mmCIF file of C-alpha atoms in Angstrom:
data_model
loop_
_atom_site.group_PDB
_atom_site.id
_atom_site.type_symbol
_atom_site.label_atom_id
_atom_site.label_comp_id
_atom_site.label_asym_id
_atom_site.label_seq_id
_atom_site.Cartn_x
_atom_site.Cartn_y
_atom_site.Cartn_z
ATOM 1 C CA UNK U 1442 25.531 -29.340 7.164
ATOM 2 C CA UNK U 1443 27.992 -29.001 9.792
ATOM 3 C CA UNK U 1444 31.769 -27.719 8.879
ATOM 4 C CA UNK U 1445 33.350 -30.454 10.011
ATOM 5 C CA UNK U 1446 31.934 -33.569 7.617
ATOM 6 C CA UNK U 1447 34.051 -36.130 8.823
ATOM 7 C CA UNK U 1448 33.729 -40.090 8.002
ATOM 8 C CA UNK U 1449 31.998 -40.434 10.871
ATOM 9 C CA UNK U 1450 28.985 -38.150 9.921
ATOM 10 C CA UNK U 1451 28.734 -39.944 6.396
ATOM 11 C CA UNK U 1452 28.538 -43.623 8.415
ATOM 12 C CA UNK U 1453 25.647 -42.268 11.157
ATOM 13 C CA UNK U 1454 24.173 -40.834 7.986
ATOM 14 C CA UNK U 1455 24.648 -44.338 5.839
ATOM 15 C CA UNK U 1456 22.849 -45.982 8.972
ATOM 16 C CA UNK U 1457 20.266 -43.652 8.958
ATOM 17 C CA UNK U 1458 19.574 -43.592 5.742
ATOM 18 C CA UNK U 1459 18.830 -47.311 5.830
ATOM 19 C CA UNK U 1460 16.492 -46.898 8.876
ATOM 20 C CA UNK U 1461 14.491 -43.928 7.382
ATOM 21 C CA UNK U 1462 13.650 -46.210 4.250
ATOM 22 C CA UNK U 1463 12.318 -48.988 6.549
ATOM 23 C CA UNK U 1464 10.888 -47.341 8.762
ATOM 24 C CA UNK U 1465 9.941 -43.951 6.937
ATOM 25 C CA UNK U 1466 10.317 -40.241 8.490
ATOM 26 C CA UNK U 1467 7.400 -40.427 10.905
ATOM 27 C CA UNK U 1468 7.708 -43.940 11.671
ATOM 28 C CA UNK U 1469 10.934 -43.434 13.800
ATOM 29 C CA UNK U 1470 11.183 -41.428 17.304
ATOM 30 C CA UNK U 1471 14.253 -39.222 17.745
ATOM 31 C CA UNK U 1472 14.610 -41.710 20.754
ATOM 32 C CA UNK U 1473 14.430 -44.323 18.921
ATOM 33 C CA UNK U 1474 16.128 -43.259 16.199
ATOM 34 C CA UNK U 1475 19.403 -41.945 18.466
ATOM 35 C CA UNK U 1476 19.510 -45.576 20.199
ATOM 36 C CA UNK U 1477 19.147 -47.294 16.544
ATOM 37 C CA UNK U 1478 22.139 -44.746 15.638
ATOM 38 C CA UNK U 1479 24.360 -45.248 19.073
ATOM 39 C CA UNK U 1480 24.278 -41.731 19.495
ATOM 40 C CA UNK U 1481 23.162 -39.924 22.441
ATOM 41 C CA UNK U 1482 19.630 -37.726 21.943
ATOM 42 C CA UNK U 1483 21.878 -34.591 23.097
ATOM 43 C CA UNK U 1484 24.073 -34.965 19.791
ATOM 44 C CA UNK U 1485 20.953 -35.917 17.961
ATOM 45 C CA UNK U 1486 19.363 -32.592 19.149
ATOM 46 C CA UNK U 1487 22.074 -30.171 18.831
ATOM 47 C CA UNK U 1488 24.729 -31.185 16.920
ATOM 48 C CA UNK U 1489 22.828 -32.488 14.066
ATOM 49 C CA UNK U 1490 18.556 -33.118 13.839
ATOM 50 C CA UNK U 1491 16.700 -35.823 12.481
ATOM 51 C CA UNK U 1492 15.636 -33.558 9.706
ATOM 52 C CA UNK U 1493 19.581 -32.610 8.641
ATOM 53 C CA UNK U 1494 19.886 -36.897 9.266
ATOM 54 C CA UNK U 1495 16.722 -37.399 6.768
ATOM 55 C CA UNK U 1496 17.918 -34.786 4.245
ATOM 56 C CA UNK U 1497 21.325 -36.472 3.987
ATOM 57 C CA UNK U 1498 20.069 -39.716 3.865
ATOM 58 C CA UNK U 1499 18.163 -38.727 0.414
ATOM 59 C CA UNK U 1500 21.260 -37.132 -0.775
ATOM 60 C CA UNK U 1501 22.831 -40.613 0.325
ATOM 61 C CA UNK U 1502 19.995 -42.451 -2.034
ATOM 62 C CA UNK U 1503 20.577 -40.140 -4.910
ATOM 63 C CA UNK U 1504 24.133 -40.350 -4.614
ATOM 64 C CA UNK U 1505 24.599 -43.706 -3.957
ATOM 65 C CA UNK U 1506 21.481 -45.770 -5.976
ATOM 66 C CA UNK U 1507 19.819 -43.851 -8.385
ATOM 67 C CA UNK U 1508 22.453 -41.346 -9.891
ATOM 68 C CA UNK U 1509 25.003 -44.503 -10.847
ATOM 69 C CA UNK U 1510 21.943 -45.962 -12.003
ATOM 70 C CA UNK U 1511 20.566 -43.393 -13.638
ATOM 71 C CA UNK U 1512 24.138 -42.710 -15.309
ATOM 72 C CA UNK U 1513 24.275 -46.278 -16.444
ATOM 73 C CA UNK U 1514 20.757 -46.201 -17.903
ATOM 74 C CA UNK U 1515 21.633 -42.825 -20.019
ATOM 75 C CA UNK U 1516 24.416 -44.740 -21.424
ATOM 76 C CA UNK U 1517 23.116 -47.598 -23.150
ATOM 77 C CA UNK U 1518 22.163 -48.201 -26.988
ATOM 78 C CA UNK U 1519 19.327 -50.338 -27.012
ATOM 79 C CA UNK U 1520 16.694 -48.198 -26.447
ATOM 80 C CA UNK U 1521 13.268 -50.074 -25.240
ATOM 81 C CA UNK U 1522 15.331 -53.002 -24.332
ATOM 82 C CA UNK U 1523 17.976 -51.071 -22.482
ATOM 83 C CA UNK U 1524 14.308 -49.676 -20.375
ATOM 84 C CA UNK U 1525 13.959 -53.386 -19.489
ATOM 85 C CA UNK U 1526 16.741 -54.311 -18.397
ATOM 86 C CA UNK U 1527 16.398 -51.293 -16.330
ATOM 87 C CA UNK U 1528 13.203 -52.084 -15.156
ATOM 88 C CA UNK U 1529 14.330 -55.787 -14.345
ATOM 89 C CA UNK U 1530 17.105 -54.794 -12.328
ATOM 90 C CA UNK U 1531 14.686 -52.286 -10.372
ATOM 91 C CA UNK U 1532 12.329 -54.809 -9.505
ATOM 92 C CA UNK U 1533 15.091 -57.036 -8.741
ATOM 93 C CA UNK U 1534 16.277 -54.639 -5.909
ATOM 94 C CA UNK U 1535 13.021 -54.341 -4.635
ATOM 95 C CA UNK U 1536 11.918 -58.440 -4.051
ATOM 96 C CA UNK U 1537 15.426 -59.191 -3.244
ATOM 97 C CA UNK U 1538 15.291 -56.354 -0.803
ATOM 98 C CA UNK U 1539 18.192 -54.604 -1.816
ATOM 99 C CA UNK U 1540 15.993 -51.438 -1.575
ATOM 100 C CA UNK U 1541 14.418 -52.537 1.874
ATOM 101 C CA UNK U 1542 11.370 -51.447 1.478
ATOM 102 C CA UNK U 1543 9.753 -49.469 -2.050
ATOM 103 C CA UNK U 1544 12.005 -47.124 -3.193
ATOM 104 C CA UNK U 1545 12.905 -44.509 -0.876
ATOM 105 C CA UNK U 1546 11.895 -41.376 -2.689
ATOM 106 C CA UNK U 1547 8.258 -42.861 -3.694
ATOM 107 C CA UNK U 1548 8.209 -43.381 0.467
ATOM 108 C CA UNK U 1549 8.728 -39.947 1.317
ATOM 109 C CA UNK U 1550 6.387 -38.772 -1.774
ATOM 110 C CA UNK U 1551 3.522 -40.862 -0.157
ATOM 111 C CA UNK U 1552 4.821 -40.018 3.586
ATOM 112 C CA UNK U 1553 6.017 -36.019 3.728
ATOM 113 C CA UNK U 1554 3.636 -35.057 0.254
ATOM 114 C CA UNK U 1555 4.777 -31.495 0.603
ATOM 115 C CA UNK U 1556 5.220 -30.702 4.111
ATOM 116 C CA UNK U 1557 8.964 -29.639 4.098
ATOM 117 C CA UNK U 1558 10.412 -27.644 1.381
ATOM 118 C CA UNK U 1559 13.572 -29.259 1.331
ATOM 119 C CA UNK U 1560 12.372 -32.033 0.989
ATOM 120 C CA UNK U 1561 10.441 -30.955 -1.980
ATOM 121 C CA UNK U 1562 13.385 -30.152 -3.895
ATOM 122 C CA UNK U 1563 15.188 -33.379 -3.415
ATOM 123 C CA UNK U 1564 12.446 -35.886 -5.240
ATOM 124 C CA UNK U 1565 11.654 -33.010 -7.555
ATOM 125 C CA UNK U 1566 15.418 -33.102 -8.398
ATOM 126 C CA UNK U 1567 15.534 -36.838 -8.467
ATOM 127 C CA UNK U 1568 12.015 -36.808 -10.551
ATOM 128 C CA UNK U 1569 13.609 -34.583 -12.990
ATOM 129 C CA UNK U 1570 16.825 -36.551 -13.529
ATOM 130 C CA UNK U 1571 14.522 -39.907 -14.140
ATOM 131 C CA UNK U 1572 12.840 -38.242 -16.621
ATOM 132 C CA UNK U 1573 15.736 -36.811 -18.276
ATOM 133 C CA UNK U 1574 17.208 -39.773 -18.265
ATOM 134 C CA UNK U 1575 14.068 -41.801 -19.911
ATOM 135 C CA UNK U 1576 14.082 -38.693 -22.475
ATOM 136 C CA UNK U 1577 17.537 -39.482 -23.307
ATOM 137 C CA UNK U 1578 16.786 -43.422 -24.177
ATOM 138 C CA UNK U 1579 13.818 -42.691 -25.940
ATOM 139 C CA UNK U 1580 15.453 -40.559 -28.131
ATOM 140 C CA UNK U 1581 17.899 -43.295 -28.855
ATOM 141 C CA UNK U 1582 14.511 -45.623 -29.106
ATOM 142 C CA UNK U 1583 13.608 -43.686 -31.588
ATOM 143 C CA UNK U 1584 16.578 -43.203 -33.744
ATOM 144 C CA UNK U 1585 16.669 -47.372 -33.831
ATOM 145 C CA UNK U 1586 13.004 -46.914 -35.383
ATOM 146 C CA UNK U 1587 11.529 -48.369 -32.225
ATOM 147 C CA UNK U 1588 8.513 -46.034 -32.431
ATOM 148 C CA UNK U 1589 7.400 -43.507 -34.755
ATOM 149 C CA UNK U 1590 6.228 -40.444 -33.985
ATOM 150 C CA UNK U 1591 8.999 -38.089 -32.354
ATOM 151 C CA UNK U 1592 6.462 -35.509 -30.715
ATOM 152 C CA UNK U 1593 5.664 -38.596 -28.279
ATOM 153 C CA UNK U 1594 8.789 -38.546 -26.204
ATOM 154 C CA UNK U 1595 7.825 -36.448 -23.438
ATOM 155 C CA UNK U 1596 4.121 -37.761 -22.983
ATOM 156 C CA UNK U 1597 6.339 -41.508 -23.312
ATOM 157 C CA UNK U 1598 8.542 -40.195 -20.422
ATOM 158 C CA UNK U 1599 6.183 -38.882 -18.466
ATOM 159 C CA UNK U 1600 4.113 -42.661 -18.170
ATOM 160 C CA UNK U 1601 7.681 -43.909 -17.915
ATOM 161 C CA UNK U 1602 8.024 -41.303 -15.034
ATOM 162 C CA UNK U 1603 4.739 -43.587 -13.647
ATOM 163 C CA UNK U 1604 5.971 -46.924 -13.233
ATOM 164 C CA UNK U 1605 8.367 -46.071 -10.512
ATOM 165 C CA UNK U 1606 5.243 -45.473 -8.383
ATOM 166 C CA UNK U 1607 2.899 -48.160 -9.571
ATOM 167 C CA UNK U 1608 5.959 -50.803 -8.988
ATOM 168 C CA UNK U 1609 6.964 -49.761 -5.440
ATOM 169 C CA UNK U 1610 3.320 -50.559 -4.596
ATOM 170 C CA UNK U 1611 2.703 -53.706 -7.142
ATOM 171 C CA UNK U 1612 5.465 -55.659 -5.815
ATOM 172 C CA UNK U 1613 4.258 -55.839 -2.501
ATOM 173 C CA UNK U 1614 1.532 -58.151 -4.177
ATOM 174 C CA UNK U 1615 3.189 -59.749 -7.278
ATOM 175 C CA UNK U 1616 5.645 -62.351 -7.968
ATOM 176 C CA UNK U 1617 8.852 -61.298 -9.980
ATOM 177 C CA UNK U 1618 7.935 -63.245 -13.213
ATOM 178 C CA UNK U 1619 4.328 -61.283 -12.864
ATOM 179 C CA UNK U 1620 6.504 -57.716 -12.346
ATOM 180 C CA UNK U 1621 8.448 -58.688 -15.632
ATOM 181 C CA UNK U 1622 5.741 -59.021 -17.748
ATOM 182 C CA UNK U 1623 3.726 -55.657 -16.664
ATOM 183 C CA UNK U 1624 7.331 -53.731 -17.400
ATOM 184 C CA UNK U 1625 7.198 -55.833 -20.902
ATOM 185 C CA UNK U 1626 3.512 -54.793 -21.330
ATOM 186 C CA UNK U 1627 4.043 -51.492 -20.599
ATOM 187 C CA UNK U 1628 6.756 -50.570 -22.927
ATOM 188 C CA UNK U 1629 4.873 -52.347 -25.569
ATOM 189 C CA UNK U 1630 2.293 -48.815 -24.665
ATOM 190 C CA UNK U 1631 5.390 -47.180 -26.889
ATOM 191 C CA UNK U 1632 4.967 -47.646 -30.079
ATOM 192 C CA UNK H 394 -21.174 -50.874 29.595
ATOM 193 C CA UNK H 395 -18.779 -47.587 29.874
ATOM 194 C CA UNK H 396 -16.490 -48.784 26.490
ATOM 195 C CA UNK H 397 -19.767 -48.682 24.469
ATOM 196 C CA UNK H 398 -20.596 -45.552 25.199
ATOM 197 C CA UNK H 399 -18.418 -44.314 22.503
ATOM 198 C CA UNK H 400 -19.279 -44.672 18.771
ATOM 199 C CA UNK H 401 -17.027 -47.021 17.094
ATOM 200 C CA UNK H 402 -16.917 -45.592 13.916
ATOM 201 C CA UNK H 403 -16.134 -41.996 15.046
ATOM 202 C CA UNK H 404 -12.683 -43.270 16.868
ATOM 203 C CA UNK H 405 -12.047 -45.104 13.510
ATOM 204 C CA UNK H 406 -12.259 -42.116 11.413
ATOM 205 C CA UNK H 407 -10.170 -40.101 14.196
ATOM 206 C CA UNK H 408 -7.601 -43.667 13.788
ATOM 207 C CA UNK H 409 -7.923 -42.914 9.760
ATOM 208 C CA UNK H 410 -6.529 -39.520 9.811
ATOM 209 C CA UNK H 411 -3.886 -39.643 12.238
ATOM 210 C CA UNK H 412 -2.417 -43.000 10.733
ATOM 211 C CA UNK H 413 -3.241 -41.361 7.454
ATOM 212 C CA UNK H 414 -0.840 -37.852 8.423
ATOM 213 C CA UNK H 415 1.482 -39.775 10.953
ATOM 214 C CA UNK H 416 2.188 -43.222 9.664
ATOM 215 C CA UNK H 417 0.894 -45.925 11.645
ATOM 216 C CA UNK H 418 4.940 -46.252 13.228
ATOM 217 C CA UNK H 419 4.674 -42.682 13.234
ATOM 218 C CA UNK H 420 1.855 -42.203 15.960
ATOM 219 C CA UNK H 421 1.560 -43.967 19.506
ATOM 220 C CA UNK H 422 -1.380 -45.233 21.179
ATOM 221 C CA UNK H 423 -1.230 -42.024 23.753
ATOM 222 C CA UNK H 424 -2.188 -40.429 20.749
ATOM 223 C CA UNK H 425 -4.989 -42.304 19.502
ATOM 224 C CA UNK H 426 -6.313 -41.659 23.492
ATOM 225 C CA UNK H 427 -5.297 -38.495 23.186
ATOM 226 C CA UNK H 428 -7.253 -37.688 19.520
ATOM 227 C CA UNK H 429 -10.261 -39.838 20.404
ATOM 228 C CA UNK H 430 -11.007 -38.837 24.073
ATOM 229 C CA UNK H 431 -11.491 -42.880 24.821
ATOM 230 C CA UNK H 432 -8.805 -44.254 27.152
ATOM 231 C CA UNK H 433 -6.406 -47.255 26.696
ATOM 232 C CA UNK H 434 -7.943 -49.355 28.242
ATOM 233 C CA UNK H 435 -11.645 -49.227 26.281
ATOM 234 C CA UNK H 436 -9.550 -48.933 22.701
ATOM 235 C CA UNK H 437 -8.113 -52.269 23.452
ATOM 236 C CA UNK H 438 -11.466 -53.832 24.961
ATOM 237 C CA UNK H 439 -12.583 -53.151 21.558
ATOM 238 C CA UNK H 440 -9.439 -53.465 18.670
ATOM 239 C CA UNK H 441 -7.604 -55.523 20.615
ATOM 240 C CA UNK H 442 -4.508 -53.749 19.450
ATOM 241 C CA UNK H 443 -3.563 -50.940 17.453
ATOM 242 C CA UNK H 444 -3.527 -52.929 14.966
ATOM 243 C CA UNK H 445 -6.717 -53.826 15.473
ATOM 244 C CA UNK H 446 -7.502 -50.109 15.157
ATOM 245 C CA UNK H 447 -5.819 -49.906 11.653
ATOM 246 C CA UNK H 448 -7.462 -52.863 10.349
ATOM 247 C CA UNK H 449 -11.013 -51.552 11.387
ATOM 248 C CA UNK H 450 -9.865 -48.543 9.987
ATOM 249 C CA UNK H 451 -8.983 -50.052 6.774
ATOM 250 C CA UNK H 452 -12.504 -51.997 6.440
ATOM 251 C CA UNK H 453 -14.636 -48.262 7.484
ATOM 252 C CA UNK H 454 -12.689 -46.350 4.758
ATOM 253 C CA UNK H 455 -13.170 -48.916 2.432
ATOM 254 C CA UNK H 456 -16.857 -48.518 3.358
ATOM 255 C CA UNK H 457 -17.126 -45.267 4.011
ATOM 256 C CA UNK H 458 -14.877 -43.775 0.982
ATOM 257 C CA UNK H 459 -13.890 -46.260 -1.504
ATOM 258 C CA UNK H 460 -17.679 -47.818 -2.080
ATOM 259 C CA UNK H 461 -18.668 -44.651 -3.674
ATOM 260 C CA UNK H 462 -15.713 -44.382 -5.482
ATOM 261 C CA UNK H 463 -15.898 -47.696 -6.572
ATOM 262 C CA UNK H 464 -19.808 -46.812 -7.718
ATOM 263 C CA UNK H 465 -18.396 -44.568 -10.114
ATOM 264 C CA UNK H 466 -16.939 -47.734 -12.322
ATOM 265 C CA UNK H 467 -19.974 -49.460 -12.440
ATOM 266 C CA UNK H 468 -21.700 -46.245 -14.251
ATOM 267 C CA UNK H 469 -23.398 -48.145 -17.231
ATOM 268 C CA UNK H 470 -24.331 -44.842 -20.100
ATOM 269 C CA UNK H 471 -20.412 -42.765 -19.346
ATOM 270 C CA UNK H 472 -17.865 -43.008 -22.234
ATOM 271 C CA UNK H 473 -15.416 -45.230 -20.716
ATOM 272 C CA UNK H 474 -12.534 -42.184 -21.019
ATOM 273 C CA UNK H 475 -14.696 -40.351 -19.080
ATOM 274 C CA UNK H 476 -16.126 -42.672 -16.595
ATOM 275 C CA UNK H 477 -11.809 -44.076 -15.830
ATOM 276 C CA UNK H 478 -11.487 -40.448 -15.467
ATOM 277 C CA UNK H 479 -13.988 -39.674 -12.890
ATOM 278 C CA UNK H 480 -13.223 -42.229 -10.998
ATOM 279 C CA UNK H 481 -9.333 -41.641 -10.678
ATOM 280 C CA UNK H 482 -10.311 -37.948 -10.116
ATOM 281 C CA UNK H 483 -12.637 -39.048 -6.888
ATOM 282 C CA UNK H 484 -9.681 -39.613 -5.509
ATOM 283 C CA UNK H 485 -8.595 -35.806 -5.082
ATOM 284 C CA UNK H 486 -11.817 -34.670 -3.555
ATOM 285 C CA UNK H 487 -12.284 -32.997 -0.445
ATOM 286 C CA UNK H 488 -14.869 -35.486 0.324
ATOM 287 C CA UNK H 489 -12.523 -37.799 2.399
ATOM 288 C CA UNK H 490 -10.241 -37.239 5.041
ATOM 289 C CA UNK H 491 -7.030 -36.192 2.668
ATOM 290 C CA UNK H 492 -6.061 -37.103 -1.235
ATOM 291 C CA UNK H 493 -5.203 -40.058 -2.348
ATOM 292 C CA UNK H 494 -6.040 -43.541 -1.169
ATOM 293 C CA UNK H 495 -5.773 -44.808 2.270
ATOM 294 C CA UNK H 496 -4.944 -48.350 1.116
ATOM 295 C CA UNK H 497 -2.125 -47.638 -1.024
ATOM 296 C CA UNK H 498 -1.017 -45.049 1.860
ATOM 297 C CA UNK H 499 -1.011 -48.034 4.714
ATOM 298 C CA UNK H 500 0.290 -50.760 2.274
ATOM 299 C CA UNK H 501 3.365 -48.756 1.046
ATOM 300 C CA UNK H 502 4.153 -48.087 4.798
ATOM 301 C CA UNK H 503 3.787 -51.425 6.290
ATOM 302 C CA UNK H 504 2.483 -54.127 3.226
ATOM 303 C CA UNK H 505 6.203 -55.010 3.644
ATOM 304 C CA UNK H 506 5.953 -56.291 7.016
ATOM 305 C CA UNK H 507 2.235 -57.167 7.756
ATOM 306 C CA UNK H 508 0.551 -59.986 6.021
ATOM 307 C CA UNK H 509 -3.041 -58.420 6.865
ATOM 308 C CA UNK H 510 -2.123 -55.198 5.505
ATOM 309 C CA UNK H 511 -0.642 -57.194 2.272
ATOM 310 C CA UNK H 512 -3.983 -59.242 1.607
ATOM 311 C CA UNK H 513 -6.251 -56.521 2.418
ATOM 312 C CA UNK H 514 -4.185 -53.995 -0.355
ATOM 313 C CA UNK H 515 -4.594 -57.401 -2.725
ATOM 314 C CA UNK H 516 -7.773 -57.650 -2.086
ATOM 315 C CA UNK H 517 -8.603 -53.938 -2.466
ATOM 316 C CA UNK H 518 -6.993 -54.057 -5.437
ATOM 317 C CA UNK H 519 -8.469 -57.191 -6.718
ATOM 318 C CA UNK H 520 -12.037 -55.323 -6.288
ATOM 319 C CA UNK H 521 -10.722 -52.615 -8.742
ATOM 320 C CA UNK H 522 -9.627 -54.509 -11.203
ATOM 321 C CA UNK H 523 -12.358 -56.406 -11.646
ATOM 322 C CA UNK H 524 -14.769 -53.769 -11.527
ATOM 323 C CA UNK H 525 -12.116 -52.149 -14.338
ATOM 324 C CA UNK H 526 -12.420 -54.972 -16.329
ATOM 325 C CA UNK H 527 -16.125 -55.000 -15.762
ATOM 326 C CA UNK H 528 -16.304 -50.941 -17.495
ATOM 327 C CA UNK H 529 -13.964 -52.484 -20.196
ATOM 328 C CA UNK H 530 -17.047 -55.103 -21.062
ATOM 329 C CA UNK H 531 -19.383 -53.052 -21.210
ATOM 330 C CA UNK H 532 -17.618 -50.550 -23.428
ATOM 331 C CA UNK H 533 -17.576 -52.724 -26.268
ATOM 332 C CA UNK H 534 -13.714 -54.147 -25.276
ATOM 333 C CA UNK H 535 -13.411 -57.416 -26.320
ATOM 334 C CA UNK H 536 -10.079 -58.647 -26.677
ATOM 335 C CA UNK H 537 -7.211 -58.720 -23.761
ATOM 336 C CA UNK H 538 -9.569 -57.268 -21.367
ATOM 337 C CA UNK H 539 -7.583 -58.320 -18.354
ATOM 338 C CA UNK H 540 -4.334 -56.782 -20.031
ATOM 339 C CA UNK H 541 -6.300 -53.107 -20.264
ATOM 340 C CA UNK H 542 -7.097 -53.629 -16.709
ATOM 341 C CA UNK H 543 -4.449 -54.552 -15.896
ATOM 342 C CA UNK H 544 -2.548 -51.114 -16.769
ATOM 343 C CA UNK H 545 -5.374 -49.225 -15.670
ATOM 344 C CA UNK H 546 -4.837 -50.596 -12.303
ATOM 345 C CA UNK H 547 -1.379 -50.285 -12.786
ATOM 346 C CA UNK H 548 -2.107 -46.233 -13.698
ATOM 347 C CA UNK H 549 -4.544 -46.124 -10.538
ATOM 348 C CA UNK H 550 -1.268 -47.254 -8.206
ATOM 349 C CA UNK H 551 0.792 -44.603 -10.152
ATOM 350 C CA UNK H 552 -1.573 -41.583 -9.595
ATOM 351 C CA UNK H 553 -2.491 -42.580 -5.951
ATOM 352 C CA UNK H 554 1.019 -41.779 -4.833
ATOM 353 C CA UNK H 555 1.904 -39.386 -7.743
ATOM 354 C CA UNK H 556 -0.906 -37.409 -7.510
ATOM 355 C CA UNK H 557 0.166 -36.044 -3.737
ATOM 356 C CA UNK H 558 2.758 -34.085 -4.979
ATOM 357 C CA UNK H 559 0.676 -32.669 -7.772
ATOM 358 C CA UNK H 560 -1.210 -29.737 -8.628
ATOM 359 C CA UNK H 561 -5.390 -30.904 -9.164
ATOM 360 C CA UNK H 562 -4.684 -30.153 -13.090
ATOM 361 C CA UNK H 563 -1.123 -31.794 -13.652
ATOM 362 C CA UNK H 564 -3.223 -34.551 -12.437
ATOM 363 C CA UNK H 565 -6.066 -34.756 -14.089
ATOM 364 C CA UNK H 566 -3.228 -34.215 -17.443
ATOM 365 C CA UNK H 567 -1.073 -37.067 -16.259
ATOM 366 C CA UNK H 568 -4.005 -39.345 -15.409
ATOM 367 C CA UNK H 569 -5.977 -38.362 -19.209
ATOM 368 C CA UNK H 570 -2.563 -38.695 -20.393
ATOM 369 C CA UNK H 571 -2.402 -42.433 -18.921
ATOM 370 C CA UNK H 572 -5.522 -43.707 -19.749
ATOM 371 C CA UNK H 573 -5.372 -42.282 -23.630
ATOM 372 C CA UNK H 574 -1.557 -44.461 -23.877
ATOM 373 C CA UNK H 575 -3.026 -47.183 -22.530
ATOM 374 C CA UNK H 576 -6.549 -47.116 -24.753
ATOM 375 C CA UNK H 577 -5.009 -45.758 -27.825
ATOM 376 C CA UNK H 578 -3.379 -49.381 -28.270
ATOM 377 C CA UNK H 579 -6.214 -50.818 -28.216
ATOM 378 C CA UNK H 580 -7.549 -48.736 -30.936
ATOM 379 C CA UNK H 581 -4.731 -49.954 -32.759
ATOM 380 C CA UNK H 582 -4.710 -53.468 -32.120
ATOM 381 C CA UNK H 583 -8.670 -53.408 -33.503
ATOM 382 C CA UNK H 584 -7.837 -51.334 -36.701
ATOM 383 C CA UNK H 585 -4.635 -53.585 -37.536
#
């Protein structure tokens, strides 16, 4: 990251960001990617790269989407019905577009697999902090006597830890209403 | 005719692995001339496009590497634990061109965008699920057999871009994991 992180870094990188999660990692050229940017491929090559760009841009996500998100989630009281409101609001963002396209660290899980270390650590961080987060409601879940046996919380979190994936690929295919009920279904798995 | 002097389905399994590593955005046509030896010129004679060349490519893995796969459900004397697991572990063989599923690879990049790519993951999909609820039948599952499927299918999408970033045995955990939530409820349901 260069010294000098002006404003005008953090609005290429806000444009970038948006481009990477349309169009993926791969999917753009660094010529393509400079014009999208209205940068010239010079500054693209030496000042910063498309890799520093794609980094960023996850920082950008985590920052910017799922930490507040994430925060908000750890907050609430309701337990299991606090995880569907969640889970509405997430599928929400993805039909209405809000998230252009899946959820941008599921893309670069099914894109960049582990290919680039850095990488790596970013959706293991953001992996970790989902789960933490489910951990956290659950154990509110089960203090409301939502489900019984205690010792189930991390297997619970870790199929909670699933339905990020399965719902940036089922919504391609299925109406909201449809999306709804498999997030109702599934939480009725905790029990 | 020069353009059929090339075997179709060898350019389509060069086309599966390079959209497969590269994204389909992710790798020109140069390349596709480039990877298969056959020129512009011939590739369109016979795709038409590059999309053309995914969509064949689509249809040949589904051939080529899902059929077996699928084969797996339709195993008649397997305890159904086993049988779900066997055929979610198929999946992470060597036996095709990298892990995971192709489908759910091409439809997360571009299902979005491209109505083909959207009805061919629905209908690849659709094919599991039935054949899920199928294995459900047979095992003796009688009631809410499309809800099981269902969240077996739902499990399959998890694991198919999960399981990339996964070791072979936090896998096969996760996905035994999976299927025993989702079963176990059923055991319950029939008990209650």
């Amino acid at each position: 990251m260069p010294k000098s992180l002006n404003s005008s870094y953090d609005q290429l990188v806000e444009k970038a960001q948006e481009i990477f999660w349309l169009k993926g990692f791969k999917g753009i050229s660094v010529k393509d990617l400079s014009s999208e940017l209205d940068i010239s491929q010079n500054v693209l090559y030496n000042k910063y790269s498309k890799d520093m760009l794609f980094l960023d841009s996850l920082n950008y996500y985590t920052n910017n989407y799922s930490d507040p998100f994430l925060k908000q989630l750890r907050q609430t009281t309701e337990g299991l019905d606090s995880l569907k409101e969640f889970f509405y609001t997430l599928i929400d963002a993805l039909i209405n577009k809000t998230f252009p396209r899946s959820c941008l660290m599921v893309n670069t899980v099914v894109e960049l697999r582990n290919e680039n270390t850095d990488v790596v650590l970013k959706y293991d961080d953001y992996l970790n902090t989902l789960k933490d987060s489910y951990i956290v409601v659950l154990e509110k879940a089960f203090k409301l006597g939502q489900f019984k046996n205690k010792t189930k919380i991390n297997e619970y979190a870790d199929f909670l830890l699933g339905i990020i994936f399965s719902l940036s690929i089922l919504y391609k295919i299925h109406s909201r209403e449809e999306l709804c009920i498999y997030i109702d279904e599934q939480l009725t798995f905790i029990q | 005719m020069r353009y059929k002097e090339y075997n179709r389905n060898a350019i389509l399994e060069k086309a599966i692995l390079l959209f497969w590593q590269k994204g389909f955005n992710g790798c020109s046509i140069n390349e596709i001339v480039e990877a298969t030896g056959v020129n512009r010129f011939s590739l369109y004679h016979e795709f038409g496009s590059k999309e053309g060349i995914l969509y064949a490519s689509l249809e040949l893995y589904r051939e080529r590497y899902s059929k077996n796969k699928f084969d797996l459900l339709k195993n008649t004397d397997g305890e159904i634990h086993k049988t779900l697991m066997q055929f979610y572990t198929a999946f992470l063989e060597d036996n095709q061109p990298m892990a995971g599923c192709y489908f759910i690879h091409v439809g997360t990049e571009l299902a979005d965008t491209d109505e083909n790519i959207r009805e061919s993951l629905n209908s690849y999909l659709d094919e599991i699920l039935s054949l899920i609820q199928g294995l459900l039948i047979r095992s003796g599952i009688e009631k809410n057999v499309g809800f099981y499927a269902k969240h077996l299918l739902g499990l399959f999408c998890t694991v198919m871009s999960f399981c990339l970033i996964q070791s072979p045995a936090e896998y096969r955990e996760y996905v035994a994991n999976g299927i025993n939530i989702i079963l176990s409820s059923y055991a319950k349901i029939v008990e209650q």
